[in-house]
Tab-separated table of C-alpha atoms in Angstrom:
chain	number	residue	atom	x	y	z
A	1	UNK	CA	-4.419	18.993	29.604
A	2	UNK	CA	-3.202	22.682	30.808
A	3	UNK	CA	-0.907	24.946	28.501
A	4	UNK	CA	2.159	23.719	30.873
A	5	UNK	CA	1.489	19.957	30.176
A	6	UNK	CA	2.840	17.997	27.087
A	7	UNK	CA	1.950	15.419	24.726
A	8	UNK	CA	1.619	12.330	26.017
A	9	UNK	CA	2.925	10.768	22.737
A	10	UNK	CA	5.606	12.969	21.549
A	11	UNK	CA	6.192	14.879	24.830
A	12	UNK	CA	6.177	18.410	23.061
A	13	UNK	CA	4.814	21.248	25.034
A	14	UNK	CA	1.651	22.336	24.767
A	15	UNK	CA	-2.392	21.758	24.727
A	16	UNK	CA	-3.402	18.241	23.341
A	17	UNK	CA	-5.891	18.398	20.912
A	18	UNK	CA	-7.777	14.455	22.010
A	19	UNK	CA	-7.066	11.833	24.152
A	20	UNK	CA	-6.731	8.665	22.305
A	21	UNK	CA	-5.591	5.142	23.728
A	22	UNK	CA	-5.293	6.589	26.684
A	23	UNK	CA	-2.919	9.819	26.495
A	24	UNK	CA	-3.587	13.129	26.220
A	25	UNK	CA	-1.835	13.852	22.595
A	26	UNK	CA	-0.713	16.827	19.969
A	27	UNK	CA	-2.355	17.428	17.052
A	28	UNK	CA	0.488	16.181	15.115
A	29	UNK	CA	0.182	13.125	16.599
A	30	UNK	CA	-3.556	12.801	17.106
A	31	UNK	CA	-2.611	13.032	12.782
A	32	UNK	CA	-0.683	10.117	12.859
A	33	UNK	CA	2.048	11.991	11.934
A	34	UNK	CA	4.911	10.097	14.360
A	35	UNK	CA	7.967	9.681	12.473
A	36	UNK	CA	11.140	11.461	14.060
A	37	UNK	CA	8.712	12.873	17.014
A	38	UNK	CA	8.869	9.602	19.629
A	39	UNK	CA	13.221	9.840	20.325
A	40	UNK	CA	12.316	11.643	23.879
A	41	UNK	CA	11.532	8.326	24.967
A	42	UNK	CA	13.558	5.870	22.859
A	43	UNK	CA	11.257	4.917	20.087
A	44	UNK	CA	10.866	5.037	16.306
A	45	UNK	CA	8.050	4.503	14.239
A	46	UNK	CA	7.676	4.328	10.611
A	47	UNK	CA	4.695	3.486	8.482
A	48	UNK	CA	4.059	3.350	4.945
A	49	UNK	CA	0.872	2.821	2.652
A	50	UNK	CA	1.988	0.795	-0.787
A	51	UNK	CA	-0.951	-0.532	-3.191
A	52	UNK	CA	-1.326	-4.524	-2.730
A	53	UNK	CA	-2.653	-6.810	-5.072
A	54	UNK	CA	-4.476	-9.888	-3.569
A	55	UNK	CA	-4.661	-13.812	-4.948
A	56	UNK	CA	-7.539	-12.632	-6.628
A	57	UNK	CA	-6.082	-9.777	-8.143
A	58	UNK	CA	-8.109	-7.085	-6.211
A	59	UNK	CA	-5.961	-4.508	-5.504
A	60	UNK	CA	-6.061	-1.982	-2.384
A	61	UNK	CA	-4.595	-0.070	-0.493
A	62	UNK	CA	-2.168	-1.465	2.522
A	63	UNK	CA	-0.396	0.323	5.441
A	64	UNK	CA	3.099	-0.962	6.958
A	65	UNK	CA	4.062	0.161	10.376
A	66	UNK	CA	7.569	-0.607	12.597
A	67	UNK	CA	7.574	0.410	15.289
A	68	UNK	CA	10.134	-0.112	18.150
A	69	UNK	CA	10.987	1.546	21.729
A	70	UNK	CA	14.845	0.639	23.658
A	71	UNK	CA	14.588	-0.136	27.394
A	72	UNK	CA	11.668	-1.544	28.319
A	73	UNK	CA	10.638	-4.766	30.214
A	74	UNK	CA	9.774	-7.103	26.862
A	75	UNK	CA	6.890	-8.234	25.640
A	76	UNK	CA	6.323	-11.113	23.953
A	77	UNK	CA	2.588	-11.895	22.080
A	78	UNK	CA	0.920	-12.514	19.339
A	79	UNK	CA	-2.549	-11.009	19.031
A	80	UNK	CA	-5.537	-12.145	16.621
A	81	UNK	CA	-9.376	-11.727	15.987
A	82	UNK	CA	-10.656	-14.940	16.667
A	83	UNK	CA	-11.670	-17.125	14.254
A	84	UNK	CA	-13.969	-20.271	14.755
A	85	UNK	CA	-10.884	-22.380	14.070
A	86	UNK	CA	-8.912	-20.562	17.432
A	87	UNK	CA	-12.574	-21.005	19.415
A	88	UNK	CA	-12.530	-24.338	18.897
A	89	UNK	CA	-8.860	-24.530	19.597
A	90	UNK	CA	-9.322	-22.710	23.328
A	91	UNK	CA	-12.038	-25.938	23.966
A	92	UNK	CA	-9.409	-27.838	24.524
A	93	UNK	CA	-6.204	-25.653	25.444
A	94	UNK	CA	-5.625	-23.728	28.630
A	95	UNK	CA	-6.811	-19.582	26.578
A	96	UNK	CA	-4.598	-16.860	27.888
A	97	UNK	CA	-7.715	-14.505	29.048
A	98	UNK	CA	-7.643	-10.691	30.399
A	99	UNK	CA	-10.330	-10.969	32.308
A	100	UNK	CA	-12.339	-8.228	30.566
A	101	UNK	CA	-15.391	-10.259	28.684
A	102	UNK	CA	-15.050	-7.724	25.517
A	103	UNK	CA	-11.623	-7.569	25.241
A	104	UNK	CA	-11.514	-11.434	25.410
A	105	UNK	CA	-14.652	-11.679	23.332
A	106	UNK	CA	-12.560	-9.322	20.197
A	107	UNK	CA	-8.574	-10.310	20.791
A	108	UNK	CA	-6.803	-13.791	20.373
A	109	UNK	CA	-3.633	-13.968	22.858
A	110	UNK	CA	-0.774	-15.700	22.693
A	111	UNK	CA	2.163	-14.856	24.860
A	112	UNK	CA	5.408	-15.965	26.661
A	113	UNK	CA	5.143	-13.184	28.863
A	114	UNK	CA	1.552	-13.656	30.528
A	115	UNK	CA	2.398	-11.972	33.923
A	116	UNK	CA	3.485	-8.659	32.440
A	117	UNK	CA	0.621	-8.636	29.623
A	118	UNK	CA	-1.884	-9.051	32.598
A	119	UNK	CA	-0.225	-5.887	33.945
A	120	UNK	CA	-0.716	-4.010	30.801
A	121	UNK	CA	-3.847	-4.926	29.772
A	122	UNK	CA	-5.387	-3.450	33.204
A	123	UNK	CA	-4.863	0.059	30.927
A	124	UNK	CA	-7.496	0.612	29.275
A	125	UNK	CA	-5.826	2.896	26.659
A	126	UNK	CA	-3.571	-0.283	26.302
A	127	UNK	CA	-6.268	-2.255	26.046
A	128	UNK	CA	-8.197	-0.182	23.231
A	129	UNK	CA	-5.036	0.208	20.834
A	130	UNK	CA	-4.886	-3.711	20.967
A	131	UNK	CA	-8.411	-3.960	20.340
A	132	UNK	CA	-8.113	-1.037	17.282
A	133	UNK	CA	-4.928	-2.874	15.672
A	134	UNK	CA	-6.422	-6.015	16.073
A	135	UNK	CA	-9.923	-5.315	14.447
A	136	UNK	CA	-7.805	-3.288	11.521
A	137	UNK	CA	-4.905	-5.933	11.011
A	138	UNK	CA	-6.053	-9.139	11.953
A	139	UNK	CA	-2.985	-10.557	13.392
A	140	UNK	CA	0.327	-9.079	14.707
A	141	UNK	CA	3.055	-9.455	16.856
A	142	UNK	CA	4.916	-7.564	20.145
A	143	UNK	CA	8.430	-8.594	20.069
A	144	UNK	CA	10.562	-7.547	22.882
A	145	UNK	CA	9.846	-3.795	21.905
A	146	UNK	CA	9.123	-3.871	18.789
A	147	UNK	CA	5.835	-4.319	17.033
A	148	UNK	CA	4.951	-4.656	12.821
A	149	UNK	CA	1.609	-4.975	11.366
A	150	UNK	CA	-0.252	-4.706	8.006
A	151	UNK	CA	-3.516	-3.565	7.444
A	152	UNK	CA	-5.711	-2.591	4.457
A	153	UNK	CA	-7.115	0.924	4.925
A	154	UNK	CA	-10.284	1.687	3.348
A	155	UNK	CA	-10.484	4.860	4.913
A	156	UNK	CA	-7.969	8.048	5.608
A	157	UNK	CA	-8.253	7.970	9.051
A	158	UNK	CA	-6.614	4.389	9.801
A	159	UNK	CA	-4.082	5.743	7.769
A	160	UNK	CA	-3.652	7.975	11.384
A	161	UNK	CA	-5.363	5.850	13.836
A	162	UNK	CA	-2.923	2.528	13.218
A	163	UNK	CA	0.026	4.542	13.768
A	164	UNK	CA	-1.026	5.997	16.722
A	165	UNK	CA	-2.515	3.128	18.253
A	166	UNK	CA	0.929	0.979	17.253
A	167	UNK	CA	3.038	4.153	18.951
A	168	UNK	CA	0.636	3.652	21.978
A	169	UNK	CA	1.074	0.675	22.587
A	170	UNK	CA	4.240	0.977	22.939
A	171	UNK	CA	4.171	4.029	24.944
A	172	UNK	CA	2.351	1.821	27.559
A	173	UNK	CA	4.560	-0.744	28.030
A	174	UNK	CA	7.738	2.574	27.963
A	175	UNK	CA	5.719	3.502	30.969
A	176	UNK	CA	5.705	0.525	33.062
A	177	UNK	CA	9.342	-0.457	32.220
């Protein structure tokens, strides 16, 4: 990315510092720093990391993200890390697949929308920031435009990486309409 490009994220002038889920992006946003950046293009993010205590009273630490964009062509899914319970499930009912063997191998789909999912999922940045937020959360749903997830974060980078991959996501589907 050249001096005269912008973020792919946040769309602020300047060199990006990585490429992650497919766009070129700022080092403020490569930080996971996203709230109040993303109105260029209609969305809003928020995230939020609040100590949770288990059923077995282990407490951690857990990060919240909304995240929503206005406009765009919606998405409805639900995406999981399969479990033996949803393998044998997809024995005996019709599996919405992608097509790509590790993608279908590491995501669960559900969706209402399969034609427009197919679409996005040829992306491979799309792709990988389903693939991240699934490994991390578990389970977690596109609504329309809007997407909200949980995950426990072990480690200071998720604390960037969900965010981002959450804002991507949405930033994907922004871009096909």
């Amino acid at each position: 990315m050249g001096d005269s490009e912008s973020c792919g994220m946040c769309e602020a002038p300047g060199r990006a510092s990585g490429r992650n889920f497919g766009l070129d992006v700022c080092a403020v946003c490569e930080a996971g720093q996203l709230t109040g950046r993303l109105g260029s293009w209609g969305a809003e993010i928020s995230s939020e990391v609040v100590m949770f205590t288990d059923r077995h009273q282990q407490t951690y630490d857990q990060i919240r993200v909304r995240a929503s964009v206005q406009g765009v062509q919606p998405l409805l899914a639900v995406f999981s890390r399969p479990t033996t319970k949803s393998k044998i499930v997809g024995l005996f009912r019709k599996r919405f697949k992608a097509g790509d063997p590790l993608f279908d191998h590491a995501v669960a789909v559900q969706t209402q929308t399969p034609g427009f999912l197919r679409t996005l999922l040829q992306n491979d940045g799309f792709q990988s920031a389903i693939m991240t937020l699934t490994t991390h959360a578990e389970r977690f749903e596109v609504t329309g435009g809007a997407i909200e997830l949980a995950a426990r974060v072990d480690a200071l980078d998720l604390r960037a990486e969900l965010p981002l991959a959450a804002a991507a996501v949405l930033r994907h589907i922004k871009r096909l309409g």
